[in-house]
Amino acid sequence: MATHLKDKQPELGITDRDIECVEVAGLCHDLGHGPWSHVWDGLFIPKALPGRSWKHEDASVMMFDALVRENEIPMKAEDEAFIKALISGDPSQCSADEKPFLFDIVANRRNGLDVDKFDYIPRDSHMVGDKMNIALMRIINSARVLDDQICYDIKDANLIYEICATRFKLHKMIYSHKAAKAIEYMIIDGLLAAEPHLKIANRVDDPRKYLYLTDDIMGRIEESTDPELAKSRAIFDRIRTRDLYKMVDYKVVDWPWAEIFQNNITPEGIVEAARELSEEDPSIRELVKTLSVEHVICDFSLMHYGMKEKNPLDFVKFYSKRHPNGKHGFLDSHFEPRLTINIEPSHAERGVYSNLMPQFFAELLVRIFTRDVDYFGVIQAGYRRCLQKLPSQINDPTPDQLVLEPMFPITPPVQSQSQSFAEITPTPSPPVLANDHGLVPSAPAPVPVPTTPRTFSRVSSFSRPGHGLGRGGGGGGGGGSTTDPTPFSNNNFTTVDMSFAPPSPSRKAKRRRVD
């Protein structure tokens, strides 16, 4: 990318030193990933080191410093600072003389469109057998620097949009697959159980120890005979024998409701709700007595196109191939007054590359897991009772949470109060003579007078007449179902009885081995 910009736009003054720094930053920007990549910094560290603000980019900078120091690599201080700033995507960490558009290449904080995505999205798509047919070199070759940022040919807007959509698809179908999530939580539980004995988390501050902290930590725990690691070994053995944590229930939540679900759906709330249900149903009373928060996992996977609820392309500027450097001046014309033209790089509007776009470019996938299948049914029942209670726990939702405005103006336009009926009534068609067959074509249907559209509210768009906003359906029990499509309705496809417990193939295998 940097070499292309240097060759195509020599006026930018990109030097060999600039290219080398960008290349080094690209190679080193993921040095800080711990075991199992984002599982480490997204799930393990927040639990092992609560309150600690730590990102893998911080470790990447630490490992880069150690790499330069221990190998005695001759490097100027300003080059080191520039490379580390490129890794972090933060221009404030280096000299103000550095070219700002170079920060769009490795870790692009403006719109998330960087070479990291150009690398892992096609690679991962290929590895899962769903190769994406996007000409990445075409996108790179269309890159130009205008207004101190990397812009692209408007002809490639659809290709860039497809990259963002593929990112969402990978997260939804692959990275956040229920089996993958179950294994991630089991790995975290195994590491947390070993943490008091092995002190794994504190190694993030020691580059020498962190260098050797890889996925093989799992194998080292499994081969150990230390009694302190028995719990970890038991959890990892369940992974090997496919005795995974089970997904009890799930629901896809619209972006405006994401924070409400994250704040109010908790293991503690689910256990409490299950106990309430046990008072109503004696058949589950004994089982619920042994239910605890340790049996429940609430997983919230936020999936988006790269900029949370926003469209990433709203932050990407494009240019026209006829005016690759932009243009501002007078349009050549023999008419007076002469027309001015302003074709500066700009964002692509609706109608330029697609009209089929969601209102929000993010959604929350809520999933409830259990560590013990014996509690499958009662945990689902408790979760659904929480859904039933959720509306009563929301105090005066803000308009941003409730109102879904139409994305674009309604056509035909809404009639204003000052507009007369005659002004909006179409002119009658002239009389039509009979055709060659003696038939008179029927008159066109009259165009209805536009009326004021109903308000797009979250309440009205999700609720049906006769059903309150808070009806979760099924009375909060495990066996209930509903056709009420509110944000708090149950998932009809996952409903089971409160006493349900799925079979465990690995347990059967263990019994066969014993026999």
Short mmCIF file of C-alpha atoms in Angstrom, two decimals:
data_model
loop_
_atom_site.label_atom_id
_atom_site.label_comp_id
_atom_site.label_asym_id
_atom_site.label_seq_id
_atom_site.Cartn_x
_atom_site.Cartn_y
_atom_site.Cartn_z
CA MET A 1 0.00 0.00 0.00
CA ALA A 2 2.71 2.49 1.00
CA THR A 3 4.82 1.61 -2.04
CA HIS A 4 1.83 2.06 -4.33
CA LEU A 5 1.14 5.52 -2.90
CA LYS A 6 4.79 6.48 -3.30
CA ASP A 7 4.87 5.40 -6.95
CA LYS A 8 1.51 6.89 -7.95
CA GLN A 9 1.76 10.15 -6.02
CA PRO A 10 5.40 11.24 -5.82
CA GLU A 11 4.22 14.67 -4.70
CA LEU A 12 3.38 13.15 -1.29
CA GLY A 13 7.09 12.87 -0.52
CA ILE A 14 6.91 9.33 0.82
CA THR A 15 10.44 8.16 1.56
CA ASP A 16 12.02 4.71 1.78
CA ARG A 17 12.25 5.31 5.52
CA ASP A 18 8.47 5.85 5.70
CA ILE A 19 7.83 2.61 3.82
CA GLU A 20 10.21 0.67 6.04
CA CYS A 21 8.54 1.96 9.22
CA VAL A 22 5.09 1.03 7.90
CA GLU A 23 6.32 -2.45 6.95
CA VAL A 24 7.85 -3.03 10.39
CA ALA A 25 4.69 -1.80 12.10
CA GLY A 26 2.59 -4.15 9.95
CA LEU A 27 4.78 -7.10 10.87
CA CYS A 28 4.85 -6.28 14.58
CA HIS A 29 1.36 -4.95 15.28
CA ASP A 30 0.07 -8.36 16.45
CA LEU A 31 3.12 -9.40 18.49
CA GLY A 32 1.10 -8.75 21.65
CA HIS A 33 -1.57 -11.38 21.08
CA GLY A 34 -1.61 -13.89 23.90
CA PRO A 35 -2.75 -17.52 23.80
CA TRP A 36 -5.87 -17.99 21.69
CA SER A 37 -5.60 -14.44 20.39
CA HIS A 38 -8.60 -12.27 21.32
CA VAL A 39 -9.84 -14.82 23.86
CA TRP A 40 -6.85 -13.82 25.98
CA ASP A 41 -7.33 -10.06 26.01
CA GLY A 42 -11.13 -10.08 25.60
CA LEU A 43 -12.12 -12.73 28.16
CA PHE A 44 -9.21 -13.91 30.30
CA ILE A 45 -7.39 -10.70 31.25
CA PRO A 46 -10.57 -8.81 32.35
CA LYS A 47 -11.34 -11.67 34.77
CA ALA A 48 -7.78 -12.47 35.86
CA LEU A 49 -6.77 -8.81 36.27
CA PRO A 50 -10.03 -6.96 37.02
CA GLY A 51 -9.77 -3.20 36.68
CA ARG A 52 -6.64 -3.47 34.56
CA SER A 53 -6.78 -1.56 31.29
CA TRP A 54 -4.76 -3.79 28.96
CA LYS A 55 -4.90 -4.32 25.21
CA HIS A 56 -2.86 -6.56 22.97
CA GLU A 57 -1.56 -3.41 21.24
CA ASP A 58 0.10 -2.48 24.56
CA ALA A 59 1.87 -5.84 24.57
CA SER A 60 2.83 -5.38 20.91
CA VAL A 61 4.65 -2.17 21.80
CA MET A 62 6.29 -3.89 24.79
CA MET A 63 7.45 -6.81 22.65
CA PHE A 64 8.74 -4.45 19.95
CA ASP A 65 10.81 -2.55 22.51
CA ALA A 66 12.26 -5.82 23.80
CA LEU A 67 12.95 -7.01 20.25
CA VAL A 68 14.94 -3.89 19.40
CA ARG A 69 16.77 -3.81 22.72
CA GLU A 70 17.73 -7.50 23.04
CA ASN A 71 18.84 -7.79 19.42
CA GLU A 72 20.68 -4.45 19.50
CA ILE A 73 18.94 -3.30 16.34
CA PRO A 74 20.27 0.14 15.32
CA MET A 75 17.25 2.38 15.04
CA LYS A 76 16.72 6.09 15.49
CA ALA A 77 14.52 7.19 18.38
CA GLU A 78 12.11 8.99 16.06
CA ASP A 79 11.74 5.84 13.95
CA GLU A 80 10.97 3.75 17.03
CA ALA A 81 8.37 6.26 18.16
CA PHE A 82 6.83 6.35 14.69
CA ILE A 83 6.57 2.55 14.44
CA LYS A 84 4.99 2.25 17.88
CA ALA A 85 2.53 5.01 17.03
CA LEU A 86 1.60 3.17 13.81
CA ILE A 87 1.02 -0.02 15.83
CA SER A 88 -1.27 1.85 18.22
CA GLY A 89 -2.91 3.88 15.46
CA ASP A 90 -2.27 7.04 17.47
CA PRO A 91 -0.42 9.91 15.72
CA SER A 92 -0.06 11.80 19.01
CA GLN A 93 2.57 9.28 20.15
CA CYS A 94 5.14 10.46 17.62
CA SER A 95 6.38 13.60 15.92
CA ALA A 96 3.79 15.88 14.34
CA ASP A 97 5.98 15.91 11.23
CA GLU A 98 4.99 12.35 10.34
CA LYS A 99 2.60 12.00 7.42
CA PRO A 100 -0.91 11.52 8.88
CA PHE A 101 -2.27 9.40 6.03
CA LEU A 102 0.25 6.64 6.80
CA PHE A 103 -1.78 5.90 9.95
CA ASP A 104 -4.62 4.69 7.72
CA ILE A 105 -2.57 1.68 6.61
CA VAL A 106 -1.80 -0.51 9.65
CA ALA A 107 -4.35 0.39 12.37
CA ASN A 108 -6.94 2.69 10.83
CA ARG A 109 -8.97 4.35 13.56
CA ARG A 110 -10.83 6.55 11.09
CA ASN A 111 -12.89 3.83 9.43
CA GLY A 112 -11.26 0.50 10.29
CA LEU A 113 -10.29 -0.14 6.66
CA ASP A 114 -6.65 -1.22 6.87
CA VAL A 115 -4.32 -3.91 5.57
CA ASP A 116 -5.01 -6.05 8.63
CA LYS A 117 -8.57 -6.60 7.38
CA PHE A 118 -7.31 -6.98 3.81
CA ASP A 119 -5.23 -9.86 5.19
CA TYR A 120 -7.36 -11.84 7.67
CA ILE A 121 -10.81 -11.52 6.07
CA PRO A 122 -9.86 -13.21 2.75
CA ARG A 123 -7.60 -15.69 4.54
CA ASP A 124 -10.20 -16.79 7.08
CA SER A 125 -12.91 -16.93 4.42
CA HIS A 126 -10.70 -19.22 2.36
CA MET A 127 -9.82 -21.44 5.33
CA VAL A 128 -13.47 -22.07 6.21
CA GLY A 129 -14.25 -23.01 2.60
CA ASP A 130 -16.09 -19.81 1.67
CA LYS A 131 -13.51 -17.99 -0.41
CA MET A 132 -14.48 -14.38 -1.06
CA ASN A 133 -14.12 -13.16 -4.62
CA ILE A 134 -12.88 -9.66 -3.99
CA ALA A 135 -9.98 -8.16 -5.92
CA LEU A 136 -7.99 -6.75 -3.03
CA MET A 137 -5.15 -5.59 -5.26
CA ARG A 138 -7.68 -3.55 -7.22
CA ILE A 139 -8.70 -1.80 -4.01
CA ILE A 140 -5.08 -1.15 -3.04
CA ASN A 141 -4.29 0.14 -6.53
CA SER A 142 -7.25 2.53 -6.39
CA ALA A 143 -6.01 4.09 -3.14
CA ARG A 144 -5.05 7.76 -3.34
CA VAL A 145 -4.21 10.31 -0.69
CA LEU A 146 -6.51 13.33 -0.70
CA ASP A 147 -7.17 15.65 2.22
CA ASP A 148 -4.44 13.85 4.19
CA GLN A 149 -6.33 10.55 4.20
CA ILE A 150 -6.47 7.49 1.99
CA CYS A 151 -9.41 7.63 -0.43
CA TYR A 152 -10.66 5.15 -3.01
CA ASP A 153 -12.18 5.19 -6.48
CA ILE A 154 -15.96 5.41 -6.20
CA LYS A 155 -16.18 2.43 -8.58
CA ASP A 156 -14.79 0.27 -5.76
CA ALA A 157 -17.30 1.35 -3.13
CA ASN A 158 -19.23 -1.90 -3.48
CA LEU A 159 -16.05 -3.94 -3.04
CA ILE A 160 -15.19 -2.10 0.15
CA TYR A 161 -18.73 -2.50 1.42
CA GLU A 162 -18.45 -6.23 0.71
CA ILE A 163 -15.32 -6.44 2.87
CA CYS A 164 -17.20 -4.88 5.78
CA ALA A 165 -20.18 -7.18 5.22
CA THR A 166 -17.88 -10.22 5.09
CA ARG A 167 -16.36 -9.19 8.41
CA PHE A 168 -19.84 -9.23 9.93
CA LYS A 169 -20.56 -12.60 8.32
CA LEU A 170 -17.37 -14.16 9.71
CA HIS A 171 -18.14 -12.97 13.23
CA LYS A 172 -21.73 -14.16 13.05
CA MET A 173 -21.19 -17.58 11.46
CA ILE A 174 -17.62 -18.56 12.37
CA TYR A 175 -15.92 -16.60 15.15
CA SER A 176 -19.06 -16.56 17.33
CA HIS A 177 -20.28 -20.08 16.55
CA LYS A 178 -21.86 -21.61 19.65
CA ALA A 179 -19.34 -24.46 19.82
CA ALA A 180 -16.42 -22.03 19.46
CA LYS A 181 -17.85 -19.84 22.22
CA ALA A 182 -18.40 -22.84 24.50
CA ILE A 183 -14.77 -23.93 24.05
CA GLU A 184 -13.55 -20.37 24.65
CA TYR A 185 -15.35 -20.24 27.98
CA MET A 186 -13.97 -23.65 28.92
CA ILE A 187 -10.43 -22.51 28.10
CA ILE A 188 -10.92 -19.41 30.23
CA ASP A 189 -12.30 -21.46 33.12
CA GLY A 190 -9.32 -23.80 32.87
CA LEU A 191 -6.83 -20.94 32.88
CA LEU A 192 -8.57 -19.17 35.76
CA ALA A 193 -8.50 -22.38 37.78
CA ALA A 194 -4.75 -22.64 37.15
CA GLU A 195 -4.05 -18.94 37.72
CA PRO A 196 -3.49 -19.08 41.53
CA HIS A 197 -0.85 -21.77 41.00
CA LEU A 198 0.80 -20.72 37.74
CA LYS A 199 0.40 -16.91 37.92
CA ILE A 200 -0.23 -16.72 34.19
CA ALA A 201 -1.80 -13.27 33.88
CA ASN A 202 1.11 -11.29 35.35
CA ARG A 203 3.34 -12.46 32.54
CA VAL A 204 1.88 -9.73 30.33
CA ASP A 205 4.30 -7.30 32.02
CA ASP A 206 7.42 -9.35 31.38
CA PRO A 207 8.37 -9.58 27.67
CA ARG A 208 10.67 -12.55 28.28
CA LYS A 209 7.96 -14.62 30.00
CA TYR A 210 5.25 -13.38 27.64
CA LEU A 211 7.32 -14.55 24.66
CA TYR A 212 6.87 -18.17 25.74
CA LEU A 213 3.21 -17.84 26.70
CA THR A 214 1.49 -19.60 23.81
CA ASP A 215 -1.43 -21.98 23.24
CA ASP A 216 0.71 -24.85 24.50
CA ILE A 217 -0.02 -23.70 28.06
CA MET A 218 -3.03 -26.00 27.78
CA GLY A 219 -0.85 -29.00 26.98
CA ARG A 220 1.53 -28.21 29.83
CA ILE A 221 -1.38 -28.12 32.27
CA GLU A 222 -2.72 -31.42 30.90
CA GLU A 223 0.61 -33.19 31.27
CA SER A 224 1.09 -31.92 34.81
CA THR A 225 0.34 -34.09 37.83
CA ASP A 226 0.15 -31.21 40.29
CA PRO A 227 -2.96 -31.58 42.44
CA GLU A 228 -3.46 -27.80 42.24
CA LEU A 229 -4.14 -28.16 38.52
CA ALA A 230 -6.64 -31.02 38.80
CA LYS A 231 -9.64 -28.76 38.18
CA SER A 232 -8.01 -27.27 35.07
CA ARG A 233 -7.16 -30.73 33.75
CA ALA A 234 -10.75 -31.86 34.24
CA ILE A 235 -12.07 -28.90 32.25
CA PHE A 236 -9.59 -29.42 29.41
CA ASP A 237 -10.46 -33.13 29.36
CA ARG A 238 -14.09 -32.17 28.73
CA ILE A 239 -12.93 -30.24 25.65
CA ARG A 240 -10.99 -33.25 24.37
CA THR A 241 -14.01 -35.54 24.85
CA ARG A 242 -16.44 -32.98 23.39
CA ASP A 243 -18.35 -32.63 26.64
CA LEU A 244 -18.82 -28.94 25.98
CA TYR A 245 -20.81 -26.30 27.80
CA LYS A 246 -24.28 -26.22 26.30
CA MET A 247 -26.09 -23.24 24.82
CA VAL A 248 -29.44 -23.01 26.61
CA ASP A 249 -31.07 -20.17 24.70
CA TYR A 250 -30.27 -17.29 22.40
CA LYS A 251 -31.74 -14.11 21.01
CA VAL A 252 -30.63 -11.49 18.48
CA VAL A 253 -31.17 -8.01 19.88
CA ASP A 254 -31.40 -4.75 17.96
CA TRP A 255 -28.67 -2.22 18.62
CA PRO A 256 -30.82 0.27 20.62
CA TRP A 257 -31.58 -2.45 23.19
CA ALA A 258 -28.07 -3.89 23.47
CA GLU A 259 -27.01 -2.03 26.61
CA ILE A 260 -30.30 -2.80 28.36
CA PHE A 261 -29.81 -6.54 27.85
CA GLN A 262 -26.16 -6.42 28.86
CA ASN A 263 -26.97 -4.61 32.09
CA ASN A 264 -30.01 -6.65 33.12
CA ILE A 265 -29.45 -10.24 31.95
CA THR A 266 -27.05 -11.70 34.53
CA PRO A 267 -26.30 -15.13 36.04
CA GLU A 268 -27.48 -13.84 39.41
CA GLY A 269 -30.78 -12.68 37.95
CA ILE A 270 -31.33 -15.98 36.14
CA VAL A 271 -30.69 -18.05 39.28
CA GLU A 272 -33.01 -15.85 41.33
CA ALA A 273 -35.73 -16.16 38.67
CA ALA A 274 -35.33 -19.95 38.62
CA ARG A 275 -35.84 -20.04 42.38
CA GLU A 276 -39.02 -18.03 42.02
CA LEU A 277 -40.26 -20.54 39.45
CA SER A 278 -39.43 -23.44 41.76
CA GLU A 279 -41.87 -22.02 44.29
CA GLU A 280 -44.55 -22.25 41.61
CA ASP A 281 -43.54 -25.68 40.29
CA PRO A 282 -42.59 -28.23 42.98
CA SER A 283 -41.24 -30.63 40.32
CA ILE A 284 -38.05 -28.58 39.91
CA ARG A 285 -37.67 -27.51 43.54
CA GLU A 286 -34.98 -30.04 44.49
CA LEU A 287 -32.97 -29.35 41.34
CA VAL A 288 -33.04 -25.59 41.80
CA LYS A 289 -31.77 -25.92 45.37
CA THR A 290 -28.34 -26.86 44.00
CA LEU A 291 -28.37 -24.30 41.16
CA SER A 292 -25.77 -21.52 41.50
CA VAL A 293 -24.39 -18.67 39.42
CA GLU A 294 -21.40 -20.88 38.59
CA HIS A 295 -23.69 -22.97 36.41
CA VAL A 296 -24.74 -20.01 34.24
CA ILE A 297 -22.84 -18.05 31.57
CA CYS A 298 -24.34 -14.96 29.90
CA ASP A 299 -22.57 -14.28 26.62
CA PHE A 300 -23.02 -11.03 24.72
CA SER A 301 -21.45 -11.00 21.26
CA LEU A 302 -21.60 -7.60 19.57
CA MET A 303 -21.35 -8.11 15.81
CA HIS A 304 -20.93 -5.23 13.41
CA TYR A 305 -19.43 -4.09 10.12
CA GLY A 306 -16.37 -2.57 11.78
CA MET A 307 -17.66 0.69 13.31
CA LYS A 308 -20.29 -0.64 15.72
CA GLU A 309 -23.72 0.72 14.78
CA LYS A 310 -22.36 3.02 12.08
CA ASN A 311 -21.73 2.32 8.42
CA PRO A 312 -17.93 2.22 7.92
CA LEU A 313 -18.33 3.69 4.43
CA ASP A 314 -19.69 6.86 6.00
CA PHE A 315 -16.10 7.42 7.16
CA VAL A 316 -14.40 6.56 3.86
CA LYS A 317 -13.86 9.23 1.21
CA PHE A 318 -14.05 8.50 -2.50
CA TYR A 319 -12.95 10.25 -5.67
CA SER A 320 -14.04 10.13 -9.29
CA LYS A 321 -11.71 8.63 -11.88
CA ARG A 322 -12.28 11.73 -14.04
CA HIS A 323 -11.06 13.93 -11.22
CA PRO A 324 -8.64 11.76 -9.21
CA ASN A 325 -7.10 14.82 -7.58
CA GLY A 326 -10.36 16.64 -6.99
CA LYS A 327 -11.35 19.75 -8.83
CA HIS A 328 -12.65 23.17 -7.95
CA GLY A 329 -13.17 25.91 -10.50
CA PHE A 330 -15.27 26.91 -13.50
CA LEU A 331 -16.90 24.40 -15.79
CA ASP A 332 -15.86 24.96 -19.43
CA SER A 333 -18.93 26.36 -21.10
CA HIS A 334 -20.01 28.97 -23.65
CA PHE A 335 -22.93 29.94 -21.45
CA GLU A 336 -23.00 32.82 -19.04
CA PRO A 337 -22.82 32.89 -16.10
CA ARG A 338 -20.17 30.21 -16.03
CA LEU A 339 -20.98 27.26 -13.77
CA THR A 340 -18.70 26.42 -10.88
CA ILE A 341 -17.69 22.82 -10.20
CA ASN A 342 -16.57 21.30 -6.92
CA ILE A 343 -15.63 17.62 -7.13
CA GLU A 344 -13.64 17.15 -3.95
CA PRO A 345 -13.24 13.68 -2.40
CA SER A 346 -16.36 12.96 -0.39
CA HIS A 347 -18.39 10.24 1.28
CA ALA A 348 -20.62 8.07 -0.88
CA GLU A 349 -24.29 8.81 -0.37
CA ARG A 350 -27.25 6.48 -0.64
CA GLY A 351 -27.97 5.75 -4.28
CA VAL A 352 -24.30 5.78 -5.22
CA TYR A 353 -23.34 2.25 -4.25
CA SER A 354 -26.37 0.62 -2.59
CA ASN A 355 -29.84 1.36 -1.29
CA LEU A 356 -30.08 -1.91 0.63
CA MET A 357 -28.55 -0.99 3.96
CA PRO A 358 -29.64 -1.74 7.52
CA GLN A 359 -30.64 1.06 9.84
CA PHE A 360 -28.04 -0.12 12.35
CA PHE A 361 -24.83 -1.82 11.27
CA ALA A 362 -24.56 -3.75 14.55
CA GLU A 363 -26.58 -6.23 16.57
CA LEU A 364 -26.15 -8.04 19.85
CA LEU A 365 -26.31 -11.82 20.01
CA VAL A 366 -27.41 -12.81 23.53
CA ARG A 367 -26.67 -16.41 24.45
CA ILE A 368 -27.05 -18.30 27.69
CA PHE A 369 -24.79 -21.28 28.37
CA THR A 370 -24.71 -23.83 31.16
CA ARG A 371 -21.66 -25.58 32.51
CA ASP A 372 -23.80 -28.51 33.68
CA VAL A 373 -26.43 -30.01 31.39
CA ASP A 374 -28.52 -31.15 34.38
CA TYR A 375 -29.65 -27.53 34.81
CA PHE A 376 -30.38 -26.88 31.12
CA GLY A 377 -34.17 -26.57 31.43
CA VAL A 378 -34.33 -24.58 34.66
CA ILE A 379 -31.70 -22.11 33.44
CA GLN A 380 -33.70 -21.50 30.28
CA ALA A 381 -36.84 -20.99 32.39
CA GLY A 382 -35.01 -18.55 34.66
CA TYR A 383 -33.64 -16.62 31.69
CA ARG A 384 -37.10 -16.34 30.16
CA ARG A 385 -38.56 -15.14 33.42
CA CYS A 386 -35.86 -12.41 33.34
CA LEU A 387 -37.02 -11.45 29.85
CA GLN A 388 -40.56 -11.22 31.13
CA LYS A 389 -39.46 -8.86 33.92
CA LEU A 390 -37.14 -6.77 31.78
CA PRO A 391 -39.61 -4.02 30.71
CA SER A 392 -40.40 -3.20 34.34
CA GLN A 393 -36.68 -2.64 35.01
CA ILE A 394 -36.36 0.01 32.31
CA ASN A 395 -36.86 3.48 33.72
CA ASP A 396 -37.88 6.14 31.20
CA PRO A 397 -35.99 4.93 28.12
CA THR A 398 -34.50 7.71 26.08
CA PRO A 399 -35.84 8.48 22.61
CA ASP A 400 -32.62 7.09 21.14
CA GLN A 401 -33.46 3.75 22.71
CA LEU A 402 -37.06 3.66 21.61
CA VAL A 403 -37.53 5.56 18.37
CA LEU A 404 -36.57 4.06 15.05
CA GLU A 405 -36.77 6.91 12.60
CA PRO A 406 -37.22 6.13 8.91
CA MET A 407 -33.79 5.96 7.32
CA PHE A 408 -34.72 8.08 4.33
CA PRO A 409 -37.49 10.53 3.31
CA ILE A 410 -40.81 8.93 2.47
CA THR A 411 -41.84 9.09 -1.20
CA PRO A 412 -44.21 10.63 -2.14
CA PRO A 413 -43.65 13.49 0.31
CA VAL A 414 -45.94 13.88 3.26
CA GLN A 415 -48.73 16.39 2.72
CA SER A 416 -48.19 19.58 4.63
CA GLN A 417 -50.97 21.38 6.41
CA SER A 418 -50.74 24.33 4.02
CA GLN A 419 -50.84 22.11 0.94
CA SER A 420 -54.24 21.96 -0.75
CA PHE A 421 -55.85 18.84 -2.12
CA ALA A 422 -55.71 20.25 -5.64
CA GLU A 423 -51.94 20.71 -5.36
CA ILE A 424 -51.31 17.04 -4.73
CA THR A 425 -54.06 15.53 -6.89
CA PRO A 426 -52.65 14.29 -10.22
CA THR A 427 -53.91 15.92 -13.40
CA PRO A 428 -56.61 13.75 -15.02
CA SER A 429 -55.51 11.84 -18.09
CA PRO A 430 -56.96 12.97 -21.45
CA PRO A 431 -59.78 10.88 -22.97
CA VAL A 432 -58.58 7.66 -24.55
CA LEU A 433 -60.12 6.42 -27.83
CA ALA A 434 -60.93 2.79 -28.49
CA ASN A 435 -58.09 0.76 -29.85
CA ASP A 436 -58.07 -1.42 -32.94
CA HIS A 437 -60.00 -4.13 -31.12
CA GLY A 438 -62.80 -1.78 -30.11
CA LEU A 439 -61.76 -1.86 -26.48
CA VAL A 440 -61.29 1.18 -24.31
CA PRO A 441 -58.33 0.82 -21.98
CA SER A 442 -59.26 1.13 -18.34
CA ALA A 443 -58.37 4.37 -16.65
CA PRO A 444 -55.35 4.31 -14.38
CA ALA A 445 -56.08 3.86 -10.71
CA PRO A 446 -56.18 7.16 -8.83
CA VAL A 447 -53.10 7.98 -6.84
CA PRO A 448 -53.95 7.96 -3.13
CA VAL A 449 -53.46 11.16 -1.23
CA PRO A 450 -50.33 10.86 0.91
CA THR A 451 -51.06 10.69 4.58
CA THR A 452 -48.92 11.31 7.60
CA PRO A 453 -46.98 8.10 8.30
CA ARG A 454 -47.23 6.44 11.65
CA THR A 455 -44.41 6.96 14.10
CA PHE A 456 -41.70 4.33 13.88
CA SER A 457 -41.38 3.54 17.55
CA ARG A 458 -39.62 0.57 19.03
CA VAL A 459 -42.74 -0.10 21.08
CA SER A 460 -45.17 -0.13 18.19
CA SER A 461 -42.88 -1.87 15.72
CA PHE A 462 -42.29 -4.81 18.00
CA SER A 463 -45.63 -5.11 19.80
CA ARG A 464 -48.90 -6.51 18.56
CA PRO A 465 -52.33 -5.30 19.61
CA GLY A 466 -53.37 -6.92 22.82
CA HIS A 467 -49.80 -7.75 23.83
CA GLY A 468 -47.93 -5.55 26.24
CA LEU A 469 -44.33 -4.59 25.68
CA GLY A 470 -43.27 -6.70 28.57
CA ARG A 471 -44.90 -9.98 27.54
CA GLY A 472 -42.03 -12.35 27.21
CA GLY A 473 -44.38 -15.12 26.19
CA GLY A 474 -44.82 -18.45 27.84
CA GLY A 475 -45.17 -16.91 31.29
CA GLY A 476 -41.41 -17.05 31.72
CA GLY A 477 -41.48 -20.84 31.92
CA GLY A 478 -39.26 -23.14 29.97
CA GLY A 479 -42.07 -24.74 28.00
CA GLY A 480 -43.84 -21.59 26.87
CA SER A 481 -43.81 -20.23 23.36
CA THR A 482 -44.99 -17.02 21.79
CA THR A 483 -45.74 -15.34 18.51
CA ASP A 484 -45.38 -11.91 20.08
CA PRO A 485 -42.34 -10.33 18.37
CA THR A 486 -41.30 -7.92 21.11
CA PRO A 487 -37.66 -7.33 22.08
CA PHE A 488 -38.39 -9.48 25.13
CA SER A 489 -40.15 -12.41 23.45
CA ASN A 490 -38.92 -15.98 23.69
CA ASN A 491 -37.16 -17.91 20.96
CA ASN A 492 -39.74 -20.49 19.88
CA PHE A 493 -37.10 -22.67 18.23
CA THR A 494 -35.18 -23.37 21.46
CA THR A 495 -38.06 -23.97 23.89
CA VAL A 496 -37.68 -27.02 26.14
CA ASP A 497 -39.36 -28.27 29.30
CA MET A 498 -38.01 -27.06 32.62
CA SER A 499 -36.85 -30.58 33.50
CA PHE A 500 -35.03 -31.07 30.18
CA ALA A 501 -31.37 -32.13 30.20
CA PRO A 502 -29.67 -32.97 26.86
CA PRO A 503 -27.66 -36.17 26.48
CA SER A 504 -23.88 -35.99 26.66
CA PRO A 505 -22.08 -38.15 24.05
CA SER A 506 -18.78 -37.90 25.88
CA ARG A 507 -20.28 -39.32 29.06
CA LYS A 508 -21.56 -42.33 27.11
CA ALA A 509 -18.08 -42.77 25.65
CA LYS A 510 -16.57 -42.71 29.12
CA ARG A 511 -18.98 -45.40 30.26
CA ARG A 512 -18.02 -47.54 27.26
CA ARG A 513 -14.35 -47.16 28.13
CA VAL A 514 -15.01 -48.19 31.72
CA ASP A 515 -17.03 -51.23 30.60
#
